[in-house]
DNA sequence: CAGATGACCAAAAAGGTTTTTTGGTCATTT
DNA sequence: AAATGACCAAAAAACCTTTTTGGTCATCTG
């Protein structure tokens, strides 16, 4: 069977299960049923292998987000659903969740870098959607990069961080209403 | 001279200069020119002393923010100025800046707790201002606590976190424009 | 003989132990 | 009655030892 694929899958499993730091190349080799040296004929080093895995995860995530979009639905609604999907992915997807945890608990620098990469990708994706909506005159022209960043950070704030300082969880409807009445409302033509 | 005051000032200095963890009670005693035991006749323990200091800082900060408010100025403008002042305070004020650094680098739990307290105070303050603006019909009714949280987190995001992932700093005007055109605009009646 | 392998190595991390520091107390002093 | 600093247990830092790990490369094999 394809050795490279085998290695990628093994790495995906191991990173998802144990995170970046706690995954050893020996382990990946063992799971993939290859010699350790073999890994290095396909991937320069651990970090590059990791990068490859994370890029795959990003594709997966964007695909899942894209599925949330309902063509003739107003931007507001699609935006909310996409953002919620992404944040749900962030909490539910084994690898993403593990990396967020590792970044918070161990502060592995490589993980930090890669998570920044993931966020950048998400923000770009949202910015693109905003630009499309602007072209369709669904939204007023705006600094789409900044607005995308704002939306993403704000959603993270409410979905992930709010509960850290407040005891009652926020309902999805309350979050949706908030954004409908503030940022998204402000963007309407 | 007033021993309690002496101790408070010494503690303020030491916490500002070295942070919570690196400040020792011996040191505070020495700076305050009192015996270590004396501190414990006024403050239950190090944490309580720290709390006292932080509460004082909060008052200072709210006072500085309040000064930014121009009575017959639209909410938008005052809000922007107040938030920028608070974030500037966060970066410039020795103690606040030191604590933010310590929380990021050392993750001292006590510091984390107290910073959460500071943020809560800020958000409450802003929520209050929003409520006043709603009463004056300057803003549409809204979930002021959530909006305040949103504004604060969003401003932090742009003023403090943006530069971590992007190389070009954001101009204050660009930030102001963004909020004017999104959140604040969405809140207008 | 091209591609795979695992013993091997330096460097980093983990583990374990000793030494130092520090928050807090309290008998003594002022 | 209020202040003090020697004192103590516990936590942190420093130190040393052992183990683990990313990466290499001489050797093997299909």
Short mmCIF file of C-alpha atoms (C1' of nucleotides) in Angstrom, two decimals:
data_model
loop_
_atom_site.label_atom_id
_atom_site.label_comp_id
_atom_site.label_asym_id
_atom_site.label_seq_id
_atom_site.Cartn_x
_atom_site.Cartn_y
_atom_site.Cartn_z
CA UNK A 1 0.00 0.00 0.00
CA UNK A 2 1.00 3.65 -0.47
CA UNK A 3 3.59 4.36 2.19
CA UNK A 4 3.17 8.10 2.15
CA UNK A 5 -0.56 7.81 2.66
CA UNK A 6 0.02 5.30 5.43
CA UNK A 7 2.30 7.72 7.20
CA UNK A 8 -0.09 10.62 6.80
CA UNK A 9 -2.90 8.65 8.30
CA UNK A 10 -0.78 7.43 11.17
CA UNK A 11 0.38 10.95 11.87
CA UNK A 12 -3.16 12.27 11.72
CA UNK A 13 -4.25 9.70 14.26
CA UNK A 14 -1.34 10.28 16.56
CA UNK A 15 -1.48 14.08 16.48
CA UNK A 16 -5.22 13.92 17.08
CA UNK A 17 -4.87 11.57 19.98
CA UNK A 18 -1.77 12.90 21.71
CA UNK A 19 -1.12 16.33 20.26
CA UNK A 20 2.07 17.54 18.66
CA UNK A 21 4.56 17.29 21.46
CA UNK A 22 3.49 13.92 22.76
CA UNK A 23 3.58 12.38 19.31
CA UNK A 24 6.92 10.75 18.61
CA UNK A 25 8.28 9.88 15.24
CA UNK A 26 8.88 6.34 16.47
CA UNK A 27 5.23 6.09 17.29
CA UNK A 28 4.10 7.39 13.93
CA UNK A 29 6.42 4.90 12.27
CA UNK A 30 5.02 2.08 14.33
CA UNK A 31 1.39 2.99 13.63
CA UNK A 32 2.15 3.38 9.94
CA UNK A 33 4.05 0.10 9.91
CA UNK A 34 7.14 1.63 8.37
CA UNK A 35 10.67 2.20 9.56
CA UNK A 36 11.32 5.56 11.11
CA UNK A 37 13.74 6.47 8.36
CA UNK A 38 11.01 6.04 5.78
CA UNK A 39 9.09 8.96 7.19
CA UNK A 40 12.05 11.16 6.42
CA UNK A 41 12.08 10.18 2.77
CA UNK A 42 8.62 11.77 2.44
CA UNK A 43 8.72 14.55 5.01
CA UNK A 44 11.63 16.75 5.85
CA UNK A 45 11.00 16.66 9.57
CA UNK A 46 8.35 16.40 12.27
CA UNK A 47 7.25 19.98 11.82
CA UNK A 48 6.70 19.63 8.09
CA UNK A 49 4.75 16.43 8.63
CA UNK A 50 2.63 18.24 11.15
CA UNK A 51 2.07 21.11 8.76
CA UNK A 52 0.86 18.69 6.13
CA UNK A 53 -1.65 17.24 8.56
CA UNK A 54 -2.93 20.63 9.63
CA UNK A 55 -3.36 21.76 6.02
CA UNK A 56 -5.50 18.72 5.43
CA UNK A 57 -7.55 19.56 8.45
CA UNK A 58 -8.08 23.09 7.19
CA UNK A 59 -9.45 21.74 3.92
CA UNK A 60 -11.76 19.47 5.83
CA UNK A 61 -12.99 22.37 7.89
CA UNK A 62 -13.57 24.75 5.01
CA UNK A 63 -15.48 21.99 3.27
CA UNK A 64 -17.68 21.48 6.30
CA UNK A 65 -18.26 25.23 6.56
CA UNK A 66 -19.11 25.50 2.89
CA UNK A 67 -21.79 22.88 3.32
CA UNK A 68 -23.57 25.17 5.77
CA UNK A 69 -24.17 27.81 3.15
CA UNK A 70 -27.67 27.89 1.72
CA UNK A 71 -27.53 29.68 -1.67
CA UNK A 72 -30.40 32.12 -1.55
CA UNK A 73 -30.26 32.72 2.15
CA UNK A 74 -29.35 36.19 3.45
CA UNK A 75 -25.73 36.79 4.33
CA UNK A 76 -26.53 37.24 8.01
CA UNK A 77 -27.89 33.79 8.37
CA UNK A 78 -25.21 32.06 6.35
CA UNK A 79 -22.50 33.94 8.20
CA UNK A 80 -23.87 32.90 11.55
CA UNK A 81 -24.17 29.29 10.51
CA UNK A 82 -20.72 29.16 8.99
CA UNK A 83 -19.12 30.71 12.03
CA UNK A 84 -20.95 28.42 14.40
CA UNK A 85 -19.95 25.44 12.30
CA UNK A 86 -16.33 26.45 12.39
CA UNK A 87 -16.41 26.96 16.12
CA UNK A 88 -18.16 23.68 16.57
CA UNK A 89 -15.47 22.07 14.44
CA UNK A 90 -12.92 23.69 16.69
CA UNK A 91 -14.42 22.03 19.72
CA UNK A 92 -15.46 18.72 18.26
CA UNK A 93 -12.82 17.82 15.74
CA UNK A 94 -10.28 15.67 17.51
CA UNK A 95 -7.17 17.25 16.04
CA UNK A 96 -8.32 20.86 16.27
CA UNK A 97 -9.59 20.43 19.81
CA UNK A 98 -6.39 18.70 20.84
CA UNK A 99 -4.26 21.46 19.41
CA UNK A 100 -6.28 24.18 21.09
CA UNK A 101 -5.83 22.33 24.35
CA UNK A 102 -2.12 21.85 23.79
CA UNK A 103 -1.67 25.49 22.93
CA UNK A 104 -3.43 26.49 26.13
CA UNK A 105 -1.82 23.97 28.46
CA UNK A 106 1.65 23.36 27.10
CA UNK A 107 2.19 26.36 24.87
CA UNK A 108 4.06 24.30 22.33
CA UNK A 109 5.44 26.98 19.99
CA UNK A 110 4.94 24.92 16.84
CA UNK A 111 1.32 24.40 17.75
CA UNK A 112 0.88 28.09 18.37
CA UNK A 113 2.27 28.88 14.94
CA UNK A 114 0.05 26.35 13.22
CA UNK A 115 -3.07 27.47 15.03
CA UNK A 116 -2.32 31.00 13.93
CA UNK A 117 -2.15 29.64 10.42
CA UNK A 118 -5.51 27.96 10.81
CA UNK A 119 -7.09 31.16 12.10
CA UNK A 120 -5.62 33.14 9.28
CA UNK A 121 -7.16 30.71 6.84
CA UNK A 122 -10.54 30.98 8.51
CA UNK A 123 -10.43 34.76 8.49
CA UNK A 124 -9.46 34.80 4.82
CA UNK A 125 -12.32 32.49 4.03
CA UNK A 126 -14.82 34.72 5.81
CA UNK A 127 -13.37 37.85 4.25
CA UNK A 128 -13.90 36.28 0.85
CA UNK A 129 -17.53 35.58 1.67
CA UNK A 130 -17.96 39.16 2.79
CA UNK A 131 -16.50 40.41 -0.48
CA UNK A 132 -18.91 38.26 -2.42
CA UNK A 133 -21.80 39.65 -0.41
CA UNK A 134 -20.58 43.17 -1.08
CA UNK A 135 -20.43 42.46 -4.80
CA UNK A 136 -23.99 41.21 -4.63
CA UNK A 137 -24.94 44.47 -2.87
CA UNK A 138 -26.05 42.41 0.08
CA UNK A 139 -23.66 44.34 2.27
CA UNK A 140 -22.27 47.84 2.23
CA UNK A 141 -18.64 48.05 1.18
CA UNK A 142 -16.35 47.63 4.16
CA UNK A 143 -12.87 46.63 5.20
CA UNK A 144 -13.64 42.95 4.72
CA UNK A 145 -10.41 41.67 6.26
CA UNK A 146 -11.01 43.60 9.43
CA UNK A 147 -14.68 42.72 9.58
CA UNK A 148 -13.88 39.05 9.09
CA UNK A 149 -11.33 39.20 11.88
CA UNK A 150 -13.85 40.99 14.07
CA UNK A 151 -16.55 38.44 13.41
CA UNK A 152 -14.32 35.48 14.05
CA UNK A 153 -12.78 36.85 17.23
CA UNK A 154 -16.15 37.95 18.52
CA UNK A 155 -17.70 34.57 17.89
CA UNK A 156 -14.81 32.83 19.59
CA UNK A 157 -15.23 35.23 22.46
CA UNK A 158 -18.84 34.28 22.97
CA UNK A 159 -18.77 30.62 22.09
CA UNK A 160 -15.49 29.63 23.71
CA UNK A 161 -14.36 32.29 26.17
CA UNK A 162 -17.57 33.60 27.68
CA UNK A 163 -18.15 30.54 29.82
CA UNK A 164 -14.68 30.94 31.36
CA UNK A 165 -15.74 34.06 33.23
CA UNK A 166 -19.51 33.65 33.39
CA UNK A 167 -21.33 30.71 34.88
CA UNK A 168 -24.33 30.60 32.55
CA UNK A 169 -23.66 29.40 29.03
CA UNK A 170 -24.99 31.60 26.22
CA UNK A 171 -27.72 30.15 24.05
CA UNK A 172 -27.04 30.06 20.35
CA UNK A 173 -30.10 32.20 19.75
CA UNK A 174 -28.83 34.89 22.09
CA UNK A 175 -25.54 34.96 20.25
CA UNK A 176 -27.27 35.04 16.88
CA UNK A 177 -29.51 37.90 18.02
CA UNK A 178 -26.56 39.87 19.31
CA UNK A 179 -24.72 39.73 16.02
CA UNK A 180 -27.87 40.31 14.02
CA UNK A 181 -28.48 43.49 15.97
CA UNK A 182 -24.95 44.83 16.01
CA UNK A 183 -22.22 43.96 13.56
CA UNK A 184 -24.35 42.38 10.87
CA UNK A 185 -27.03 45.06 11.12
CA UNK A 186 -24.34 47.70 10.82
CA UNK A 187 -23.18 46.13 7.59
CA UNK A 188 -26.52 46.22 5.82
CA UNK A 189 -26.79 48.64 2.89
CA UNK B 1 3.62 58.18 59.13
CA UNK B 2 0.63 55.97 58.37
CA UNK B 3 1.95 52.43 58.28
CA UNK B 4 -0.93 51.01 56.28
CA UNK B 5 -0.50 53.64 53.60
CA UNK B 6 3.23 53.02 53.59
CA UNK B 7 2.65 49.34 53.00
CA UNK B 8 0.11 49.93 50.26
CA UNK B 9 2.50 52.19 48.43
CA UNK B 10 5.38 49.77 48.80
CA UNK B 11 3.22 46.92 47.53
CA UNK B 12 2.00 48.99 44.61
CA UNK B 13 5.57 49.73 43.64
CA UNK B 14 6.76 46.20 44.03
CA UNK B 15 3.85 44.57 42.18
CA UNK B 16 4.25 47.11 39.41
CA UNK B 17 7.93 46.52 39.09
CA UNK B 18 8.18 42.77 39.55
CA UNK B 19 4.67 41.41 39.22
CA UNK B 20 2.79 39.29 41.73
CA UNK B 21 4.92 36.20 41.93
CA UNK B 22 8.27 37.93 42.05
CA UNK B 23 7.15 40.26 44.79
CA UNK B 24 8.02 38.89 48.21
CA UNK B 25 6.51 39.97 51.46
CA UNK B 26 10.01 40.55 52.81
CA UNK B 27 10.61 42.95 49.98
CA UNK B 28 7.39 44.85 50.54
CA UNK B 29 8.24 45.11 54.21
CA UNK B 30 11.68 46.42 53.40
CA UNK B 31 10.41 49.02 50.93
CA UNK B 32 7.72 50.08 53.36
CA UNK B 33 10.25 50.24 56.18
CA UNK B 34 8.20 48.02 58.43
CA UNK B 35 8.65 44.60 59.92
CA UNK B 36 7.17 41.79 57.90
CA UNK B 37 4.73 40.94 60.67
CA UNK B 38 3.28 44.42 60.50
CA UNK B 39 1.94 43.77 57.03
CA UNK B 40 -0.13 40.94 58.44
CA UNK B 41 -1.79 43.19 60.98
CA UNK B 42 -3.32 45.14 58.08
CA UNK B 43 -3.71 42.51 55.39
CA UNK B 44 -4.71 38.93 55.85
CA UNK B 45 -2.21 37.59 53.36
CA UNK B 46 -0.34 38.34 50.16
CA UNK B 47 -3.36 37.70 47.99
CA UNK B 48 -5.56 40.11 49.91
CA UNK B 49 -2.89 42.76 49.77
CA UNK B 50 -2.66 42.24 46.04
CA UNK B 51 -6.40 42.49 45.69
CA UNK B 52 -6.36 45.79 47.51
CA UNK B 53 -3.76 47.13 45.13
CA UNK B 54 -5.63 45.99 42.06
CA UNK B 55 -8.88 47.53 43.30
CA UNK B 56 -7.07 50.81 43.62
CA UNK B 57 -5.78 50.44 40.11
CA UNK B 58 -9.29 49.82 38.82
CA UNK B 59 -10.49 53.06 40.40
CA UNK B 60 -7.60 54.89 38.83
CA UNK B 61 -8.45 53.43 35.46
CA UNK B 62 -12.17 54.17 35.60
CA UNK B 63 -11.32 57.70 36.62
CA UNK B 64 -9.01 58.09 33.64
CA UNK B 65 -11.68 56.66 31.34
CA UNK B 66 -14.35 58.95 32.74
CA UNK B 67 -12.18 61.94 31.92
CA UNK B 68 -12.36 60.99 28.25
CA UNK B 69 -16.08 61.50 28.10
CA UNK B 70 -17.22 64.74 26.53
CA UNK B 71 -20.79 65.44 27.72
CA UNK B 72 -22.63 66.38 24.57
CA UNK B 73 -20.62 64.18 22.27
CA UNK B 74 -22.35 61.27 20.49
CA UNK B 75 -22.08 57.89 22.14
CA UNK B 76 -20.01 56.49 19.30
CA UNK B 77 -17.22 58.93 19.82
CA UNK B 78 -17.17 58.71 23.59
CA UNK B 79 -17.25 54.95 23.45
CA UNK B 80 -14.31 54.83 21.12
CA UNK B 81 -12.30 57.24 23.23
CA UNK B 82 -13.10 55.47 26.46
CA UNK B 83 -12.18 52.08 25.06
CA UNK B 84 -8.97 53.36 23.57
CA UNK B 85 -8.09 55.04 26.84
CA UNK B 86 -8.66 51.83 28.75
CA UNK B 87 -6.57 49.84 26.32
CA UNK B 88 -3.88 52.44 26.43
CA UNK B 89 -3.98 52.23 30.21
CA UNK B 90 -3.62 48.50 29.88
CA UNK B 91 -0.43 48.90 27.92
CA UNK B 92 1.06 51.91 29.61
CA UNK B 93 0.15 51.60 33.25
CA UNK B 94 3.03 49.83 34.95
CA UNK B 95 0.99 47.52 37.13
CA UNK B 96 -1.62 46.59 34.54
CA UNK B 97 1.00 46.00 31.87
CA UNK B 98 3.10 43.93 34.24
CA UNK B 99 0.14 41.77 35.20
CA UNK B 100 -0.86 41.18 31.60
CA UNK B 101 2.70 40.10 30.91
CA UNK B 102 2.81 37.85 33.95
CA UNK B 103 -0.48 36.26 33.03
CA UNK B 104 0.83 35.55 29.55
CA UNK B 105 4.30 34.36 30.49
CA UNK B 106 3.99 32.74 33.90
CA UNK B 107 0.26 32.08 34.12
CA UNK B 108 0.21 32.90 37.80
CA UNK B 109 -3.30 31.77 38.81
CA UNK B 110 -3.85 34.64 41.24
CA UNK B 111 -2.97 37.10 38.51
CA UNK B 112 -5.34 35.42 36.14
CA UNK B 113 -8.15 35.70 38.64
CA UNK B 114 -7.46 39.35 39.32
CA UNK B 115 -7.22 40.26 35.66
CA UNK B 116 -10.56 38.59 35.13
CA UNK B 117 -11.86 40.81 37.88
CA UNK B 118 -10.45 43.88 36.18
CA UNK B 119 -12.05 42.93 32.89
CA UNK B 120 -15.36 42.31 34.54
CA UNK B 121 -15.19 45.75 36.05
CA UNK B 122 -14.41 47.31 32.68
CA UNK B 123 -17.25 45.50 30.98
CA UNK B 124 -19.68 46.52 33.72
CA UNK B 125 -18.56 50.09 33.33
CA UNK B 126 -19.15 50.06 29.60
CA UNK B 127 -22.46 48.27 29.96
CA UNK B 128 -23.56 51.02 32.28
CA UNK B 129 -22.64 53.65 29.72
CA UNK B 130 -24.59 51.76 27.10
CA UNK B 131 -27.64 51.67 29.34
CA UNK B 132 -27.43 55.40 29.85
CA UNK B 133 -27.23 55.93 26.10
CA UNK B 134 -30.26 53.70 25.63
CA UNK B 135 -32.19 55.71 28.19
CA UNK B 136 -31.28 58.85 26.31
CA UNK B 137 -32.58 57.19 23.12
CA UNK B 138 -29.12 57.54 21.66
CA UNK B 139 -29.00 53.80 21.11
CA UNK B 140 -31.58 51.16 20.40
CA UNK B 141 -32.31 48.88 23.33
CA UNK B 142 -29.94 45.93 23.36
CA UNK B 143 -28.38 43.32 25.59
CA UNK B 144 -25.97 45.84 27.09
CA UNK B 145 -23.89 43.31 28.99
CA UNK B 146 -23.23 41.31 25.85
CA UNK B 147 -22.60 44.37 23.73
CA UNK B 148 -20.17 45.73 26.28
CA UNK B 149 -18.33 42.43 26.32
CA UNK B 150 -18.31 42.40 22.54
CA UNK B 151 -16.93 45.92 22.32
CA UNK B 152 -14.23 45.33 24.87
CA UNK B 153 -13.09 42.02 23.43
CA UNK B 154 -13.16 43.38 19.92
CA UNK B 155 -11.12 46.42 20.85
CA UNK B 156 -8.58 44.25 22.65
CA UNK B 157 -8.46 42.08 19.57
CA UNK B 158 -7.55 44.96 17.32
CA UNK B 159 -5.41 47.03 19.62
CA UNK B 160 -3.48 44.27 21.36
CA UNK B 161 -3.77 41.00 19.43
CA UNK B 162 -3.84 42.09 15.80
CA UNK B 163 -0.17 42.92 15.69
CA UNK B 164 0.69 39.43 16.94
CA UNK B 165 -0.40 37.85 13.66
CA UNK B 166 -0.14 40.77 11.27
CA UNK B 167 2.97 42.78 10.61
CA UNK B 168 1.40 46.16 9.98
CA UNK B 169 -0.05 47.92 13.02
CA UNK B 170 -3.60 49.24 12.65
CA UNK B 171 -4.07 52.98 12.75
CA UNK B 172 -6.45 54.29 15.37
CA UNK B 173 -8.56 55.84 12.64
CA UNK B 174 -8.95 52.53 10.86
CA UNK B 175 -10.11 50.93 14.07
CA UNK B 176 -12.48 53.80 14.80
CA UNK B 177 -13.93 53.57 11.30
CA UNK B 178 -14.44 49.85 11.59
CA UNK B 179 -16.46 50.13 14.76
CA UNK B 180 -18.33 53.17 13.53
CA UNK B 181 -19.42 51.19 10.49
CA UNK B 182 -20.27 47.91 12.18
CA UNK B 183 -21.16 47.48 15.81
CA UNK B 184 -21.87 51.09 16.69
CA UNK B 185 -23.77 51.70 13.48
CA UNK B 186 -25.85 48.63 14.18
CA UNK B 187 -26.78 50.05 17.55
CA UNK B 188 -28.15 53.34 16.29
CA UNK B 189 -31.92 53.80 16.60
"C1'" DC C 1 20.64 -0.54 -6.76
"C1'" DA C 2 16.75 2.45 -5.23
"C1'" DG C 3 14.22 2.59 -1.55
"C1'" DA C 4 13.50 1.05 3.12
"C1'" DT C 5 15.27 0.27 7.62
"C1'" DG C 6 16.59 0.50 12.55
"C1'" DA C 7 20.90 0.98 15.41
"C1'" DC C 8 23.00 4.98 16.69
"C1'" DC C 9 23.95 9.83 18.40
"C1'" DA C 10 23.67 14.42 20.24
"C1'" DA C 11 20.50 17.14 22.35
"C1'" DA C 12 16.58 17.84 24.83
"C1'" DA C 13 13.34 16.37 28.28
"C1'" DA C 14 12.06 13.94 32.43
"C1'" DG C 15 12.96 12.37 36.89
"C1'" DG C 16 14.72 12.70 41.30
"C1'" DT C 17 17.25 14.86 45.00
"C1'" DT C 18 19.24 18.62 47.57
"C1'" DT C 19 19.31 23.49 48.62
"C1'" DT C 20 17.23 27.88 48.87
"C1'" DT C 21 13.48 30.88 49.20
"C1'" DT C 22 9.13 32.46 50.88
"C1'" DG C 23 4.49 33.10 52.99
"C1'" DG C 24 2.94 33.18 57.27
"C1'" DT C 25 3.31 32.78 62.63
"C1'" DC C 26 4.17 34.12 67.25
"C1'" DA C 27 7.14 34.80 71.33
"C1'" DT C 28 9.48 38.76 72.45
"C1'" DT C 29 10.31 43.62 72.42
"C1'" DT C 30 9.17 48.43 72.50
"C1'" DA D 1 -1.19 47.39 72.36
"C1'" DA D 2 1.29 47.44 68.43
"C1'" DA D 3 5.41 46.20 65.96
"C1'" DT D 4 8.99 43.10 65.01
"C1'" DG D 5 12.09 39.58 63.02
"C1'" DA D 6 13.75 34.79 64.12
"C1'" DC D 7 11.67 30.74 62.97
"C1'" DC D 8 9.18 26.95 60.36
"C1'" DA D 9 6.91 24.10 56.98
"C1'" DA D 10 6.12 24.07 52.41
"C1'" DA D 11 6.96 25.48 47.93
"C1'" DA D 12 10.26 26.71 44.45
"C1'" DA D 13 14.74 26.70 42.41
"C1'" DA D 14 18.95 24.57 41.34
"C1'" DC D 15 21.36 20.71 40.24
"C1'" DC D 16 22.58 16.37 38.62
"C1'" DT D 17 21.33 11.83 36.45
"C1'" DT D 18 18.81 9.08 33.44
"C1'" DT D 19 15.71 8.49 29.71
"C1'" DT D 20 13.61 9.84 25.59
"C1'" DT D 21 13.48 11.67 21.02
"C1'" DG D 22 14.27 13.88 16.42
"C1'" DG D 23 17.09 13.03 12.92
"C1'" DT D 24 21.05 10.47 10.35
"C1'" DC D 25 23.24 7.08 7.69
"C1'" DA D 26 25.60 2.61 6.97
"C1'" DT D 27 23.48 -1.51 5.92
"C1'" DC D 28 20.12 -4.40 4.13
"C1'" DT D 29 16.64 -6.16 0.79
"C1'" DG D 30 13.26 -6.89 -2.93
#
